[in-house]
CSV table of N, CA and C in Angstrom, one decimal:
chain,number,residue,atom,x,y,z
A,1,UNK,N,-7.6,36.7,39.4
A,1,UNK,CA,-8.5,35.7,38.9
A,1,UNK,C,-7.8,34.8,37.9
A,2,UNK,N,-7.7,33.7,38.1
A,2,UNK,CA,-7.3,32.7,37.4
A,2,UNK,C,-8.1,31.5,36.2
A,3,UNK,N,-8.0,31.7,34.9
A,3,UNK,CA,-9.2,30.9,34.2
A,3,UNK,C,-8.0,29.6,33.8
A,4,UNK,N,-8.2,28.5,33.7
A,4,UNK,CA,-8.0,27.4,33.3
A,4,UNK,C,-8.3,27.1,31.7
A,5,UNK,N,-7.6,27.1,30.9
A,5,UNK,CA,-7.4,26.8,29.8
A,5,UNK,C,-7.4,25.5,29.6
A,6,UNK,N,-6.8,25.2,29.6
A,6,UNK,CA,-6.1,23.4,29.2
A,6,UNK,C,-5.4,22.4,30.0
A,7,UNK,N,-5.9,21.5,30.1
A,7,UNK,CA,-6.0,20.7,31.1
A,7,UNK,C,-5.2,19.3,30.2
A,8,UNK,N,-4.3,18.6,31.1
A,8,UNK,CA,-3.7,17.2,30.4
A,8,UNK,C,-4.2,15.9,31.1
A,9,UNK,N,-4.6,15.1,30.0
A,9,UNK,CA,-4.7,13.8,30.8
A,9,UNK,C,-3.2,12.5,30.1
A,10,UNK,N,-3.4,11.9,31.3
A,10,UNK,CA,-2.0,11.2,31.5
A,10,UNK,C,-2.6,9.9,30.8
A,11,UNK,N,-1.8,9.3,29.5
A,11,UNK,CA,-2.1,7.8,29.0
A,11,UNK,C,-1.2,7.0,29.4
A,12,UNK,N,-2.3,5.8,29.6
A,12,UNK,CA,-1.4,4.5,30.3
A,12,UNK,C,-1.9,3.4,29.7
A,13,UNK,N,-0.6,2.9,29.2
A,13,UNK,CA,-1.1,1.9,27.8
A,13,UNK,C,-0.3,0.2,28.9
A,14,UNK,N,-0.6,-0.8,28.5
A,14,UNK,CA,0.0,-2.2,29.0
A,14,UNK,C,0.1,-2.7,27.6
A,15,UNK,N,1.6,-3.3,26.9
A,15,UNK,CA,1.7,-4.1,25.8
A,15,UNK,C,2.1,-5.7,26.2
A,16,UNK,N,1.6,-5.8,27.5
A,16,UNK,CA,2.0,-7.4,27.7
A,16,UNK,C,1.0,-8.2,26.4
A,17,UNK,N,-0.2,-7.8,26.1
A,17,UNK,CA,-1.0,-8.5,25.2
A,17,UNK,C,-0.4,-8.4,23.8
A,18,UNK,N,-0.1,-6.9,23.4
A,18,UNK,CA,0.0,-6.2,21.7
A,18,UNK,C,1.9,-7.0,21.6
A,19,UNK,N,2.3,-7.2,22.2
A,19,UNK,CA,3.7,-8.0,21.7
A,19,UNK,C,3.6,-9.0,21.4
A,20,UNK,N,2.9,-9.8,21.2
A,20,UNK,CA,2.6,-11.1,20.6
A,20,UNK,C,1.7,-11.6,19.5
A,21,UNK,N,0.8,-10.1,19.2
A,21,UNK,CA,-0.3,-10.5,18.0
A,21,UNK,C,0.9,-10.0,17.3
A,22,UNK,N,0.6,-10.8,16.2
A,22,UNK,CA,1.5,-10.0,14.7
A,22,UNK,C,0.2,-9.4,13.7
A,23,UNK,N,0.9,-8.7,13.4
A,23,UNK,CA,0.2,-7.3,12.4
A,23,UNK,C,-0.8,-8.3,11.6
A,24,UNK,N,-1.8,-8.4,11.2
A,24,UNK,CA,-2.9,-8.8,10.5
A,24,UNK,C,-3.4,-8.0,9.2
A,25,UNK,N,-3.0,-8.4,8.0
A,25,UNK,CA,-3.6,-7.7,6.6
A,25,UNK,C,-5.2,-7.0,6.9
A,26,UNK,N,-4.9,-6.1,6.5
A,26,UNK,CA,-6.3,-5.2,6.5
A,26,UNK,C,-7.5,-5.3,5.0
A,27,UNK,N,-8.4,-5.8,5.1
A,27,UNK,CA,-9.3,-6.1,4.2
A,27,UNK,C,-10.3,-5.3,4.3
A,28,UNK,N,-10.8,-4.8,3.1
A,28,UNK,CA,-11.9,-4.1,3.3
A,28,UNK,C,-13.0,-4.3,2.8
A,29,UNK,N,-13.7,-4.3,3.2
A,29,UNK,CA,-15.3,-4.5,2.4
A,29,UNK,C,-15.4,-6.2,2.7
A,30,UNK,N,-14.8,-6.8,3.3
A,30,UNK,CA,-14.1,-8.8,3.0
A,30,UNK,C,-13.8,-8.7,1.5
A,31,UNK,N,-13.4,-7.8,1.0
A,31,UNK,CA,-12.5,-8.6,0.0
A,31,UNK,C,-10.9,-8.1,-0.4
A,32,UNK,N,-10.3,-8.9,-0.8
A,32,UNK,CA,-8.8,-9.0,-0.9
A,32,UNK,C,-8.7,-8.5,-2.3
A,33,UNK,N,-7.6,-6.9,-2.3
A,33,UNK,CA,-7.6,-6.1,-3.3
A,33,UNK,C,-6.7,-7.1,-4.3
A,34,UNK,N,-6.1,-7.5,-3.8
A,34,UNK,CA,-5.2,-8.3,-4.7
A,34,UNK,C,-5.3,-9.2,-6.1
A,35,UNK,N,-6.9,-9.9,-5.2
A,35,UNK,CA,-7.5,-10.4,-6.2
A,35,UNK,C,-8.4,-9.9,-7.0
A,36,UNK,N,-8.6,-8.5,-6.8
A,36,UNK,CA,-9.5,-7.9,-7.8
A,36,UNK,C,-8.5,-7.6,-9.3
A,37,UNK,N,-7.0,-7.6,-8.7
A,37,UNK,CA,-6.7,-7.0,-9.7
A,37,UNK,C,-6.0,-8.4,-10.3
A,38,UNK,N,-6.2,-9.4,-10.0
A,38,UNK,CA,-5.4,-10.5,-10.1
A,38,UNK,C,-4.0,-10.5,-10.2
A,39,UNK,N,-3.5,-9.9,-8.8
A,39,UNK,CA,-2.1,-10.7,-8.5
A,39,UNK,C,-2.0,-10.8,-6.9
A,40,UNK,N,-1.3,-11.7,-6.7
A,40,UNK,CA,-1.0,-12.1,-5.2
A,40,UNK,C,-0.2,-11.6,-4.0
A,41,UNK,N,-0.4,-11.5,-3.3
A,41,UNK,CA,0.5,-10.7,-2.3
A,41,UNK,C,1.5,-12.4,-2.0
A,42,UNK,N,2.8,-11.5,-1.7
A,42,UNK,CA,3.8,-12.3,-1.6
A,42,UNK,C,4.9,-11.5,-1.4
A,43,UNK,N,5.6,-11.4,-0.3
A,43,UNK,CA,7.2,-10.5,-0.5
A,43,UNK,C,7.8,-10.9,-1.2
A,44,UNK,N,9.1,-10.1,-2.2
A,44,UNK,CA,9.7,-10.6,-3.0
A,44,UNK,C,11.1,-10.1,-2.3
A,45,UNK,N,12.0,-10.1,-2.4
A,45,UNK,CA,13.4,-9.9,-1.8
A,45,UNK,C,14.2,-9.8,-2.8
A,46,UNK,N,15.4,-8.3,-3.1
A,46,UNK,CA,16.4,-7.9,-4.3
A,46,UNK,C,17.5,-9.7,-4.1
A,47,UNK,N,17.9,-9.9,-4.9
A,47,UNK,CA,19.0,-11.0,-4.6
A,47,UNK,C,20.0,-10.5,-4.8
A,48,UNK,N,20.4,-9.2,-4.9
A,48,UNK,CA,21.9,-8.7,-4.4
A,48,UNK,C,21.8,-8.2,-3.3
A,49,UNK,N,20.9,-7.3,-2.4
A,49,UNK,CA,21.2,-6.6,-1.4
A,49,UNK,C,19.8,-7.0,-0.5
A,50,UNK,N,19.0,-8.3,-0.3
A,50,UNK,CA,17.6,-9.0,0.1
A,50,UNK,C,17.6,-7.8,0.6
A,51,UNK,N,17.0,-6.6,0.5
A,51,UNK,CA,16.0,-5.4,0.3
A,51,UNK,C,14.6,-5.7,-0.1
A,52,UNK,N,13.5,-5.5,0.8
A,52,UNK,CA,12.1,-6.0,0.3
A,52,UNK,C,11.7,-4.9,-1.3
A,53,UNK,N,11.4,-5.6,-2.2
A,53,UNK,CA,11.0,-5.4,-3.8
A,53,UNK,C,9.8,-4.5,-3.3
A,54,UNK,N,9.4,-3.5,-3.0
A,54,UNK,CA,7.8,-2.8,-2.7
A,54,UNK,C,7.4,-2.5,-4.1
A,55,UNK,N,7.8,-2.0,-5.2
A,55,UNK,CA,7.0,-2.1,-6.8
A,55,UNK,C,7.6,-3.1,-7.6
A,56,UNK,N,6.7,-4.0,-7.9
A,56,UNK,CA,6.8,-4.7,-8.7
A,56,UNK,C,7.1,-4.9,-10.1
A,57,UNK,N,6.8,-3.2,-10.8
A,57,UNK,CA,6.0,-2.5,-11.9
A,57,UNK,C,7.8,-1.9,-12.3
A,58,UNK,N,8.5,-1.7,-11.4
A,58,UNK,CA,10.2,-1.5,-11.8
A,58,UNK,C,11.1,-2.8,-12.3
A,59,UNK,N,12.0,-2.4,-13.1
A,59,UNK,CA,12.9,-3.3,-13.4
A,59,UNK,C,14.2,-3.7,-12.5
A,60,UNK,N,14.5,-2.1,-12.1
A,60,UNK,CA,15.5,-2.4,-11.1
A,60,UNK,C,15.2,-2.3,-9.7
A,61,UNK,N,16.1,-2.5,-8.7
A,61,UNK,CA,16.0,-2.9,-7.2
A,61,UNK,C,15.6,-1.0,-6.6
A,62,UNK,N,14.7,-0.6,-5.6
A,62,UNK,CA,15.2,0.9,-5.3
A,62,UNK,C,16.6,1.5,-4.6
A,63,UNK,N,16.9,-0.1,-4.1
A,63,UNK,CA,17.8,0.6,-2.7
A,63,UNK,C,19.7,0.5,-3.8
A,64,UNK,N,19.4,-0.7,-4.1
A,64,UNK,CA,20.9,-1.3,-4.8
A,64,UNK,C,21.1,-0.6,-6.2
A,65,UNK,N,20.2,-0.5,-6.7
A,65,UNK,CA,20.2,-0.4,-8.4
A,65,UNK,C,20.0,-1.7,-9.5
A,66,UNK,N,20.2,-3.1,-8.8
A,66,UNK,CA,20.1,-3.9,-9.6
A,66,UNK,C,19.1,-4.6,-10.5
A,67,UNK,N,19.4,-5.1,-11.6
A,67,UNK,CA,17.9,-5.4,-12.2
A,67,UNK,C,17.6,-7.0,-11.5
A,68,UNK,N,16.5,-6.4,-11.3
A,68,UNK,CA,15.5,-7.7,-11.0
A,68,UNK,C,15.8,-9.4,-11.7
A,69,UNK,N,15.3,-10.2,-11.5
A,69,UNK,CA,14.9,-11.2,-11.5
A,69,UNK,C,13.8,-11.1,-12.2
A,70,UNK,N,13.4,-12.1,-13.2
A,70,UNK,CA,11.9,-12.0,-13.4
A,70,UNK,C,10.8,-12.1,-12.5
A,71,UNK,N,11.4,-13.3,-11.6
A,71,UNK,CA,10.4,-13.8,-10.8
A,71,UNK,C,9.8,-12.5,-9.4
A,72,UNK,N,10.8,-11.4,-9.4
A,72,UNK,CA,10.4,-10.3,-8.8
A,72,UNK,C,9.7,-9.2,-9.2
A,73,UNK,N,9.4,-9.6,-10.4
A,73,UNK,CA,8.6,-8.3,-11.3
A,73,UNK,C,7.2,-9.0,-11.6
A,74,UNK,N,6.1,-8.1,-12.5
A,74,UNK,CA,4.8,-8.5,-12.7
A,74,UNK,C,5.3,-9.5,-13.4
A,75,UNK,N,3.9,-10.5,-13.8
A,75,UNK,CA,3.9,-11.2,-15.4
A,75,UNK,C,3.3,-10.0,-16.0
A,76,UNK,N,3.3,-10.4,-17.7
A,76,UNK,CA,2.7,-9.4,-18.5
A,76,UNK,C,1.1,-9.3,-17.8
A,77,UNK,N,0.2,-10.2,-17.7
A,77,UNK,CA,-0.8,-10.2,-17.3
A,77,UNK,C,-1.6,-9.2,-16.0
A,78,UNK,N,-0.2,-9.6,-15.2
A,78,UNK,CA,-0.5,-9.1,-14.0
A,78,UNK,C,-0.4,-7.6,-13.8
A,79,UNK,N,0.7,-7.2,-14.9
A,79,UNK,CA,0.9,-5.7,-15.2
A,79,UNK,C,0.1,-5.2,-15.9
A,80,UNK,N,-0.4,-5.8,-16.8
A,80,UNK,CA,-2.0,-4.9,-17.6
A,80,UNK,C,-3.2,-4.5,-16.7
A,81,UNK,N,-3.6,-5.9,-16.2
A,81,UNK,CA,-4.1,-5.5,-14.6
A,81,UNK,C,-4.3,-4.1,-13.9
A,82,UNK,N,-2.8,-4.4,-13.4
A,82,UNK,CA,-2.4,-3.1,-12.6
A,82,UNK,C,-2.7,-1.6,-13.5
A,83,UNK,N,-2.1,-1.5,-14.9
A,83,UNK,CA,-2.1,-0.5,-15.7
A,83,UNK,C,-3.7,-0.3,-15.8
A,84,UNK,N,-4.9,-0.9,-16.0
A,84,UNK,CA,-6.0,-1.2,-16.2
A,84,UNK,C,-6.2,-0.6,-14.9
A,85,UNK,N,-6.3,-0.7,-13.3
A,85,UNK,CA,-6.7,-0.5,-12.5
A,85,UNK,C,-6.4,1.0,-12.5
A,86,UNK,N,-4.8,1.2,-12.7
A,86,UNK,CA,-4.7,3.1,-12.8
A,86,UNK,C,-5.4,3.8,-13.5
A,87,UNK,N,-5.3,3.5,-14.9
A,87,UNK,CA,-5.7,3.8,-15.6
A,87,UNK,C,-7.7,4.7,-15.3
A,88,UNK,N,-8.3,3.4,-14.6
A,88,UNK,CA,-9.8,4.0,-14.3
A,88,UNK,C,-9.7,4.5,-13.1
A,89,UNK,N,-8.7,4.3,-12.1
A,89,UNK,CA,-8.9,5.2,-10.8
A,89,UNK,C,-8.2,6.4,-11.1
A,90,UNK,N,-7.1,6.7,-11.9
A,90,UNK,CA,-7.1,7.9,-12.8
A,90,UNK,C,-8.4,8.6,-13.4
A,91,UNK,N,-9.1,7.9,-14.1
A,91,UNK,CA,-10.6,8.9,-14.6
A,91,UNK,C,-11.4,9.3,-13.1
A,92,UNK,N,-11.5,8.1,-12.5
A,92,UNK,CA,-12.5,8.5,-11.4
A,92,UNK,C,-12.0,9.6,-10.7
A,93,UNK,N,-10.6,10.0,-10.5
A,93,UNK,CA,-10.3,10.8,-9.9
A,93,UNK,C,-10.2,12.4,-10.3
A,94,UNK,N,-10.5,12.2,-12.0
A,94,UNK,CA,-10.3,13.2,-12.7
A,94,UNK,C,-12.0,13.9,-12.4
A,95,UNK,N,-12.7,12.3,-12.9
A,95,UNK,CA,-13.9,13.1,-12.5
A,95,UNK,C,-14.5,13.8,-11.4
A,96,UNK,N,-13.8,13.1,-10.5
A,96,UNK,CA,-14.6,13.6,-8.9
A,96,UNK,C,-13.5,14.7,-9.1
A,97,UNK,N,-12.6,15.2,-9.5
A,97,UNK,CA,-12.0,16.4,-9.4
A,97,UNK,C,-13.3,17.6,-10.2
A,98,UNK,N,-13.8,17.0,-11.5
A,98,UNK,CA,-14.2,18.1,-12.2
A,98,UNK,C,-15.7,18.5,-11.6
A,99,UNK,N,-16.6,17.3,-11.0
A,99,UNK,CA,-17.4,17.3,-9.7
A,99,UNK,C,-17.3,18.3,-9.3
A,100,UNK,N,-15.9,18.6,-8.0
A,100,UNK,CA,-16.1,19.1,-6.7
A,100,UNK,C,-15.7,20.7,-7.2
A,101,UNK,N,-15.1,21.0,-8.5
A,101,UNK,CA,-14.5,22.4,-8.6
A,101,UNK,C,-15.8,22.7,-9.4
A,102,UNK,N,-16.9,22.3,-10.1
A,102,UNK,CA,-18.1,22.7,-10.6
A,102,UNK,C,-19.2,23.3,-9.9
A,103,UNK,N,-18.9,22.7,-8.4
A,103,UNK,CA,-19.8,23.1,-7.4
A,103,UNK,C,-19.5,24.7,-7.0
């Protein structure tokens, strides 16, 4: 007697359509996180090794070591911001920690 366990189904995908949309920013709620915290999305590129800049919040480059440009780092403004935004998603996180282990 033979029982059947697991069974496979075969996926068949066509990207004649998906090679031609480019990737589309994801927004949530309709609104643009960027502007909550007031700064802008914009790539910035290292000018020793044009390596895309992914934190802004660093002085030097990750991949080269070199120090930035100003124009590749926050303004003061924009960094308070940011520190302001960790800062309370830090408590909210502490709290929903002290929440879930109370239960």
């Amino acid at each position: 007697m033979t029982v059947e366990i697991m069974s496979a189904a075969t996926l068949s995908i066509r990207w004649t359509d998906c090679d031609r949309i480019q990737s589309v920013p994801v927004v949530l709620a309709g609104q643009n996180s960027f502007i909550s915290i007031g700064v802008g999305p914009r790539e910035r590129h290292c000018p020793s090794c044009d390596s895309i800049v992914y934190s802004r919040r660093h002085k030097l480059c990750g991949v080269c070591g070199h120090v930035l440009p100003e124009g590749c780092l926050f303004t003061a403004t924009e960094a308070e911001n940011v520190e302001i935004l960790l800062r309370t998603e830090r408590q909210r996180h502490r709290a929903w920690l002290k929440k879930t282990t109370a239960m």
